[in-house]
Every structure is written in C-alpha cells, then in structure tokens.
C-alpha positions as a printed Julia matrix, in Angstrom:
388×3 Matrix{Float64}:
 -31.71  -28.3   -68.47
 -27.99  -29.0   -68.31
 -25.4   -26.53  -69.57
 -24.32  -29.12  -72.11
 -27.86  -29.13  -73.4
 -27.8   -25.37  -73.75
 -24.62  -25.56  -75.77
 -25.94  -28.12  -78.22
 -29.42  -26.83  -78.91
 -30.14  -26.41  -82.57
 -31.31  -23.26  -84.26
 -34.64  -21.88  -83.15
 -37.08  -19.87  -85.24
 -36.08  -16.26  -85.79
 -37.38  -14.09  -82.96
 -39.9   -11.34  -83.48
 -38.52   -7.82  -83.26
 -38.33   -6.04  -79.92
 -39.29   -2.41  -79.35
 -36.28   -1.08  -81.25
 -37.39   -1.07  -84.89
 -35.15   -1.36  -87.92
 -32.19   -3.5   -88.95
 -30.81   -6.02  -86.46
 -28.09   -5.27  -83.91
 -25.76   -7.45  -81.87
 -24.21   -6.04  -78.68
 -21.24   -7.16  -76.59
 -20.84   -6.71  -72.83
 -18.06   -7.9   -70.56
 -14.33   -7.49  -70.12
 -11.11   -7.17  -72.15
 -11.46  -10.56  -73.85
 -14.57   -9.35  -75.67
 -13.89   -5.59  -75.81
 -11.07   -6.29  -78.26
  -8.02   -5.66  -76.07
  -4.77   -6.18  -78.07
  -6.75   -6.13  -81.31
  -4.27   -3.68  -82.81
  -1.49   -6.27  -83.23
  -1.41   -9.09  -85.8
   1.1   -11.58  -84.42
   4.26  -10.98  -82.38
   7.74   -9.75  -83.23
  10.78   -8.43  -81.41
  11.61   -6.3   -84.45
   9.73   -3.18  -85.51
   6.16   -2.94  -84.16
   5.14   -1.6   -87.57
   5.47   -5.14  -88.93
   2.45   -6.26  -86.9
   0.5    -3.01  -86.55
  -2.75   -3.92  -88.28
  -4.96   -1.08  -87.01
  -2.62    1.76  -86.08
  -2.9     4.33  -83.32
  -6.67    4.7   -83.67
  -7.28    0.98  -83.0
  -9.24    1.63  -79.81
 -11.04    4.83  -80.8
 -14.77    4.18  -80.62
 -16.41    7.59  -80.47
 -18.47    8.82  -83.4
 -15.7    11.04  -84.73
 -13.02    8.32  -84.42
 -10.88   10.69  -82.35
 -10.83    9.04  -78.9
 -12.18    6.31  -76.69
 -15.69    6.79  -75.33
 -14.37    5.47  -71.99
 -10.6     5.73  -71.59
  -8.9     2.35  -71.25
 -11.84    0.18  -72.34
  -9.93   -0.66  -75.54
 -12.95   -1.44  -77.68
 -10.95   -2.26  -80.78
 -12.1    -2.08  -84.36
 -11.23   -5.77  -84.69
 -13.46   -6.79  -81.76
 -15.42   -9.98  -82.31
 -18.87   -8.39  -82.11
 -18.46   -6.57  -85.44
 -19.78   -9.41  -87.6
 -21.1    -7.24  -90.46
 -23.16   -8.74  -93.26
 -26.05   -6.36  -92.73
 -25.95   -6.79  -88.95
 -25.08   -3.68  -86.95
 -22.96   -3.99  -83.82
 -22.35   -2.1   -80.58
 -19.42   -2.82  -78.24
 -20.22   -1.93  -74.62
 -17.52   -4.16  -73.09
 -14.57   -2.68  -71.22
 -11.06   -3.92  -70.56
 -10.59   -4.5   -66.84
 -14.29   -4.86  -66.1
 -15.61   -7.11  -63.35
 -19.22   -8.03  -62.76
 -19.63   -4.88  -60.62
 -18.69   -1.35  -61.64
 -15.47    0.15  -60.29
 -15.45    3.93  -60.31
 -12.64    4.29  -57.77
  -9.61    4.46  -60.06
  -8.36    6.88  -62.68
 -10.12    4.82  -65.37
 -13.84    4.08  -65.01
 -14.58    0.35  -65.29
 -18.29   -0.3   -65.91
 -19.54   -3.69  -64.75
 -22.62   -5.7   -65.65
 -24.85   -3.59  -63.44
 -27.04   -0.48  -63.34
 -24.46    1.86  -61.83
 -25.23    5.51  -62.65
 -22.73    8.12  -61.52
 -20.71   11.1   -62.62
 -18.05    8.87  -64.22
 -20.54    6.96  -66.34
 -23.04    4.1   -66.28
 -22.78    0.35  -65.85
 -22.94   -1.89  -68.88
 -26.42   -3.17  -68.04
 -27.79    0.36  -67.91
 -25.92    1.27  -71.1
 -27.48   -1.75  -72.81
 -30.93   -0.83  -71.54
 -30.61    2.7   -72.9
 -29.33    1.41  -76.23
 -31.88   -1.37  -76.69
 -34.85    0.98  -76.35
 -34.09    2.55  -79.71
 -32.25   -0.28  -81.52
 -33.44   -3.71  -82.64
 -31.14   -5.87  -80.5
 -31.29   -9.53  -81.51
 -28.32  -10.95  -79.6
 -26.25   -9.88  -76.6
 -22.79  -11.45  -76.25
 -21.59  -11.8   -72.64
 -18.05  -12.62  -71.48
 -17.23  -11.81  -67.85
 -15.61  -13.29  -64.76
 -11.84  -13.52  -65.27
 -11.18  -10.19  -63.54
 -13.3   -11.3   -60.59
 -10.54  -13.89  -60.14
  -7.85  -11.17  -60.51
  -6.63  -12.44  -63.88
  -3.93   -9.78  -64.37
  -2.49  -10.33  -60.89
  -2.32  -14.09  -61.49
  -0.3   -13.62  -64.67
   2.02  -11.14  -62.99
   2.68  -13.56  -60.14
   3.57  -16.36  -62.56
   5.98  -14.22  -64.59
   7.66  -12.74  -61.5
   8.17  -16.21  -60.02
   9.7   -17.42  -63.28
  12.1   -14.48  -63.56
  13.19  -14.56  -59.92
  13.84  -18.27  -59.38
  16.45  -20.61  -60.93
  15.73  -23.76  -62.92
  17.05  -25.94  -60.08
  14.78  -24.31  -57.48
  11.65  -23.27  -59.31
   9.27  -20.97  -57.5
   5.78  -21.73  -58.81
   2.93  -19.24  -58.76
   0.28  -21.92  -58.47
   1.02  -22.4   -54.76
   1.41  -18.71  -53.85
  -1.14  -17.77  -51.19
  -2.2   -14.7   -53.17
  -3.02  -17.01  -56.07
  -4.64  -19.94  -54.28
  -6.95  -17.6   -52.36
  -8.81  -17.01  -55.61
  -9.59  -20.69  -56.1
 -11.0   -21.75  -52.74
 -14.41  -23.41  -52.91
 -15.93  -20.43  -51.11
 -14.53  -17.86  -53.55
 -15.46  -19.94  -56.59
 -19.04  -20.11  -55.28
 -19.03  -16.34  -54.68
 -17.71  -15.47  -58.12
 -20.09  -17.91  -59.82
 -22.96  -16.11  -58.09
 -21.55  -12.75  -59.18
 -21.42  -13.92  -62.81
 -24.96  -15.27  -62.53
 -26.15  -11.92  -61.19
 -24.37  -10.16  -64.06
 -26.24  -12.33  -66.56
 -29.51  -11.61  -64.77
 -28.74   -7.89  -64.88
 -28.33   -8.08  -68.64
 -31.65   -9.9   -68.88
 -33.24   -7.23  -66.67
 -31.82   -4.5   -68.87
 -33.52   -6.03  -71.89
 -36.76   -6.47  -69.95
 -36.62   -2.83  -68.84
 -36.11   -1.84  -72.48
 -39.34   -3.61  -73.39
 -38.12   -6.97  -74.74
 -39.61  -10.38  -74.04
 -37.28  -13.37  -73.74
 -38.36  -14.66  -77.16
 -37.26  -11.47  -78.92
 -33.5   -11.8   -78.35
 -30.77  -14.26  -77.36
 -28.17  -14.04  -74.61
 -25.0   -15.66  -76.0
 -22.66  -16.37  -73.09
 -19.06  -17.03  -74.1
 -16.34  -18.96  -72.29
 -12.68  -17.94  -72.19
 -10.07  -19.27  -74.63
  -6.78  -20.85  -73.61
  -4.03  -18.29  -74.34
  -1.05  -20.53  -73.47
  -0.29  -24.2   -74.27
   0.58  -26.81  -71.7
   4.23  -26.74  -70.69
   5.11  -29.54  -73.11
   3.83  -27.41  -76.0
   5.95  -24.32  -75.31
   8.71  -23.95  -77.91
  11.28  -22.32  -75.62
  13.29  -24.17  -72.97
  12.72  -23.61  -69.25
  16.48  -23.02  -68.92
  17.68  -19.43  -69.12
  15.4   -16.49  -69.82
  14.69  -16.91  -73.54
  11.15  -17.97  -72.73
  10.46  -14.43  -71.53
  13.11  -12.28  -73.23
  12.36  -13.7   -76.7
   8.95  -15.34  -76.46
   7.22  -13.16  -73.89
   5.79  -16.19  -72.09
   7.88  -16.41  -68.93
   6.14  -19.09  -66.89
   7.33  -22.49  -65.67
   5.87  -25.58  -67.35
   4.04  -26.56  -64.18
   2.41  -23.13  -64.0
   1.41  -23.31  -67.67
  -0.29  -26.62  -66.89
  -1.98  -25.1   -63.85
  -3.13  -22.1   -65.9
  -4.99  -24.41  -68.27
  -6.11  -27.17  -65.92
  -7.08  -25.07  -62.91
  -7.32  -21.33  -63.61
  -8.95  -21.44  -67.06
 -11.03  -24.46  -66.09
 -12.33  -22.58  -63.05
 -13.16  -19.45  -65.04
 -15.15  -21.49  -67.53
 -16.89  -23.76  -65.04
 -17.97  -20.62  -63.19
 -19.41  -19.2   -66.42
 -21.22  -22.43  -67.25
 -22.54  -22.91  -63.73
 -23.69  -19.29  -63.67
 -25.71  -19.91  -66.82
 -27.31  -22.94  -65.19
 -28.06  -21.03  -61.99
 -29.58  -18.13  -63.93
 -31.98  -20.6   -65.57
 -32.95  -18.35  -68.47
 -34.7   -19.88  -71.47
 -33.12  -17.64  -74.12
 -29.45  -18.39  -73.3
 -26.9   -20.17  -75.49
 -23.22  -20.86  -74.89
 -20.35  -20.16  -77.27
 -17.54  -22.46  -76.11
 -14.31  -20.67  -77.02
 -11.89  -22.66  -74.86
 -10.06  -24.24  -77.81
 -10.55  -21.38  -80.28
  -6.86  -20.4   -80.33
  -5.28  -23.86  -80.01
  -2.36  -24.15  -82.39
  -1.84  -20.37  -82.34
  -1.34  -19.71  -78.63
   1.5   -17.69  -77.15
   4.82  -19.56  -77.51
   3.08  -22.65  -78.9
   5.44  -24.91  -80.84
   3.2   -24.9   -83.92
   3.7   -21.17  -84.63
   6.29  -18.47  -83.99
   7.33  -14.84  -84.03
   7.35  -13.28  -87.48
  11.16  -13.5   -87.65
  11.15  -17.11  -86.5
   8.81  -18.09  -89.32
  10.34  -15.96  -92.06
   7.25  -13.75  -92.26
   8.05  -10.17  -93.25
   4.89   -8.57  -91.89
   1.33   -9.29  -90.89
   0.25   -8.66  -94.49
   2.45  -11.48  -95.85
   0.77  -14.51  -97.38
   0.06  -17.16  -94.74
   0.88  -14.84  -91.83
  -2.2   -15.79  -89.82
  -1.47  -19.53  -90.13
   2.17  -19.29  -89.06
   2.08  -16.73  -86.27
   0.59  -16.3   -82.8
  -2.92  -15.1   -82.05
  -2.08  -14.0   -78.49
  -0.04  -10.94  -77.49
   3.29  -11.34  -75.74
   3.66  -10.62  -72.04
   5.94   -7.6   -71.89
   7.8    -6.82  -68.65
   9.21   -3.41  -67.78
  12.43   -4.32  -69.6
  10.64   -5.2   -72.85
   7.64   -2.85  -72.73
   7.97    0.17  -74.97
   5.59    2.27  -77.02
   3.42    1.85  -78.93
   2.69   -1.36  -76.98
   0.6    -1.02  -73.82
   0.88   -3.15  -70.7
  -2.83   -3.93  -70.61
  -2.56   -5.61  -74.04
  -0.41   -8.42  -72.58
  -1.67  -12.0   -72.9
  -4.84  -11.08  -74.82
  -6.03  -12.38  -78.16
  -4.56  -10.14  -80.86
  -5.91   -9.0   -84.24
  -5.9   -12.54  -85.66
  -7.44  -13.95  -82.49
 -10.15  -11.3   -82.47
 -11.01  -11.92  -86.14
 -11.05  -15.66  -85.52
 -13.58  -15.14  -82.73
 -15.58  -12.77  -84.94
 -15.88  -15.62  -87.45
 -17.25  -17.83  -84.65
 -19.67  -15.15  -83.4
 -21.06  -14.77  -86.9
 -21.61  -18.52  -87.1
 -23.24  -18.48  -83.66
 -25.54  -15.63  -84.73
 -26.58  -17.93  -87.56
 -28.41  -15.36  -89.7
 -30.64  -14.34  -86.82
 -31.42  -17.78  -85.35
 -28.6   -17.99  -82.77
 -27.15  -21.36  -81.84
 -24.67  -22.53  -79.24
 -21.57  -24.52  -80.06
 -17.81  -24.9   -79.78
 -15.29  -22.91  -81.81
 -12.01  -24.37  -83.13
  -9.46  -23.15  -85.71
  -9.35  -24.13  -89.34
  -6.67  -23.09  -91.84
  -6.36  -20.12  -94.15
  -8.59  -17.07  -94.21
 -12.04  -16.32  -95.6
 -12.99  -13.57  -98.01
 -13.24  -11.12  -95.1
  -9.64  -11.74  -94.09
 -10.63  -13.69  -90.98
  -8.99  -16.99  -90.02
 -11.28  -19.83  -91.02
 -12.97  -21.35  -87.99
 -15.04  -24.44  -87.29
 -18.22  -24.07  -85.26
 -20.6   -26.74  -84.08
C-alpha cells in the first residue's frame, strides 16, 4: 500500500482494548517538535517577554509534583500537542534533542526510539512498553528524524552565513559541505532506515506490552514548515533587520532550500520509513502546511508590536502573530528565553497541532489526513484547524 493510501484511509472501527484496562490514553514519542519545545511562548516580541509568556517558568515541568522536569532538557511542555483532553488521558514521552537512537553521552540524557536501559534512564520505546502494560493506550504519536539530519546545526550554519556575509556577496548555507553531507543519497537512505527502525521499535514495545496490532494505532507525523519561502519574508535581505528585529536571519535562497530540500527530505524520509516498515495499523498526520500563514517572519503576521497587539491574551492575538519562535543569537538571547526554543512551534503552534491531533484521534477511530490553519480559536482556546 502506498504512503498516500495510508494518509487517506477513512476511519476504522474502534479497536478493542489492550491489556491496560480503563479509560483511553494517547502517548507521544519523538523529538522537540512533539515534546512541546517553545510551548511557553505565545507569539514573538522584542519588548517584555511577559507579554508572550503563556505558561510561565513551570512550562516544562512534567513530574507529578509539578516541580521539575522528569528528564532535564526534554521540554515536555504543558501545551504539547498530545494533551487532547476530552476524556482522553495523555502521556508525553518525547524529548527535545532526541534522535532515533539514545544518546547518554552528554550532560543531558536524550532517549531515542529504542530499548536503551542505563543509569541515566531508558529509551522511549522501553518507557512506552513499561507504560502501556498498565494503561489502555489507543494511539501512539511518533515524530522523529530531524535531529538525525542535525537540524540545529543546519539552522546555525544558515544564520551564521547570513550574519557574516554582505548582500553583494552572499554566503549560502545550502552549499556548505557540513550541510550538504546530510543530504547525500547514502545518508538519506541511512536515516530513512533509522526512522523505520524507530517505528518498528515502537511497534515492538506495544507487542511486548501485550497489544495486538488491532488494539492501537501508530500515528506518524511529518514536520511542519517553520519559515516561508524567501519571497514571503517580510524583512528585506539588506542590512540586519531580518535577524536583529525578526529573528529569522537567513538569505532568501536558503529559506527556499530549507523548504524545498531540507524539510522535503525530512518528510520524505518519514513517509518512506512508514512504507518500509509495512505495518497495518499506521496512519500519517501530514503537518507540513499546519503553520502556513503564521510562520516565522511571514508577511501575513508580525511581532506583537508590529501588529498593535498588547499581549498574547489580546483579542485576535493568535490570528495576527507568529506560531514559531524567533531564532535568538548570542546578542539577542537573554533569560527567560532558552536557546533550544529557537525555531520551534510556540504556544499557538502547539495548540494548533493539538487541535489536529484530536481530529486525527477521531473519538477513538484514528484517521490520517493533512492539517492546515483556519481562523479564530475554538472553545478550548486553540487556533481553529482544518483536517482531512
């Protein structure tokens, strides 16, 4: 069956319960895009951070007492998309910075989609297995792969090249050897296999926990576009306003490359991994265009002060402001902002995706489909989204 077919399948009958009795649960695994990184901030401003601070200093606390992170640096925000509510419980096992394989070498433990078990912690597949034994898991959301392609390093290269080259002699990141090495045919094939194996590990975790394929759904998500094409950026390439004001310091050609090559490669790898895994209980949530119209520096939205919006609580704030966090360099980074929040979907973006996840869950009969923005907000305060 083609990936397109997976994405357009209609609703299937509600699955029988697995071994974990009780009310239904949905679980997220993957990286920063699904853990809820940057979910503290509702829009962007160069004025007081308090004007966009939707969740406060406890935004990423996820332990039972709401006093700290369960794993430091995972940034599992309270606005993360998996928390769909409506009688459905949710567990966020994703971690900012995660790749398909666990990395326990640094100061922060980064669990991958594997069965790692060490003194620093366990991999996300093992964590899911342990959780699913005693909880009635109906859907597992998966979003992984961008860090396998060194996403953060790619962005850094693009911003550095913008800031260190003049308009008349642009230095593009898209032809830097450190960047192009990620997109060779051989590496794309390798990372696609790694994503496939991550998906299979999640399936194995559910099998180990006692579930049959018909008792739950694997909902694999693609990555959204965080930046418009160069022609859609509202700041000129001349001077440094694009970075110093907008926080989107990349050349137009690199913005085009980011969408047409980098993002396209991430998402084709995800889709091809789903095909290669060949599992019958997999659906795809296509999020590529979920933030279109609200992307960083897009000419359809603006900073709060550019749009005359006093704060994130102002009427119409979500329609008029950005759903992606600014890229802050050392000259513009100051607390309470954190470097790892750069270029991630913010509070509005996370709630928009939550709206889509709820529609994909479909009252317990999960369905695949594509997610695009609407206008206004629903009764839960989420941006209205189209799904189908």
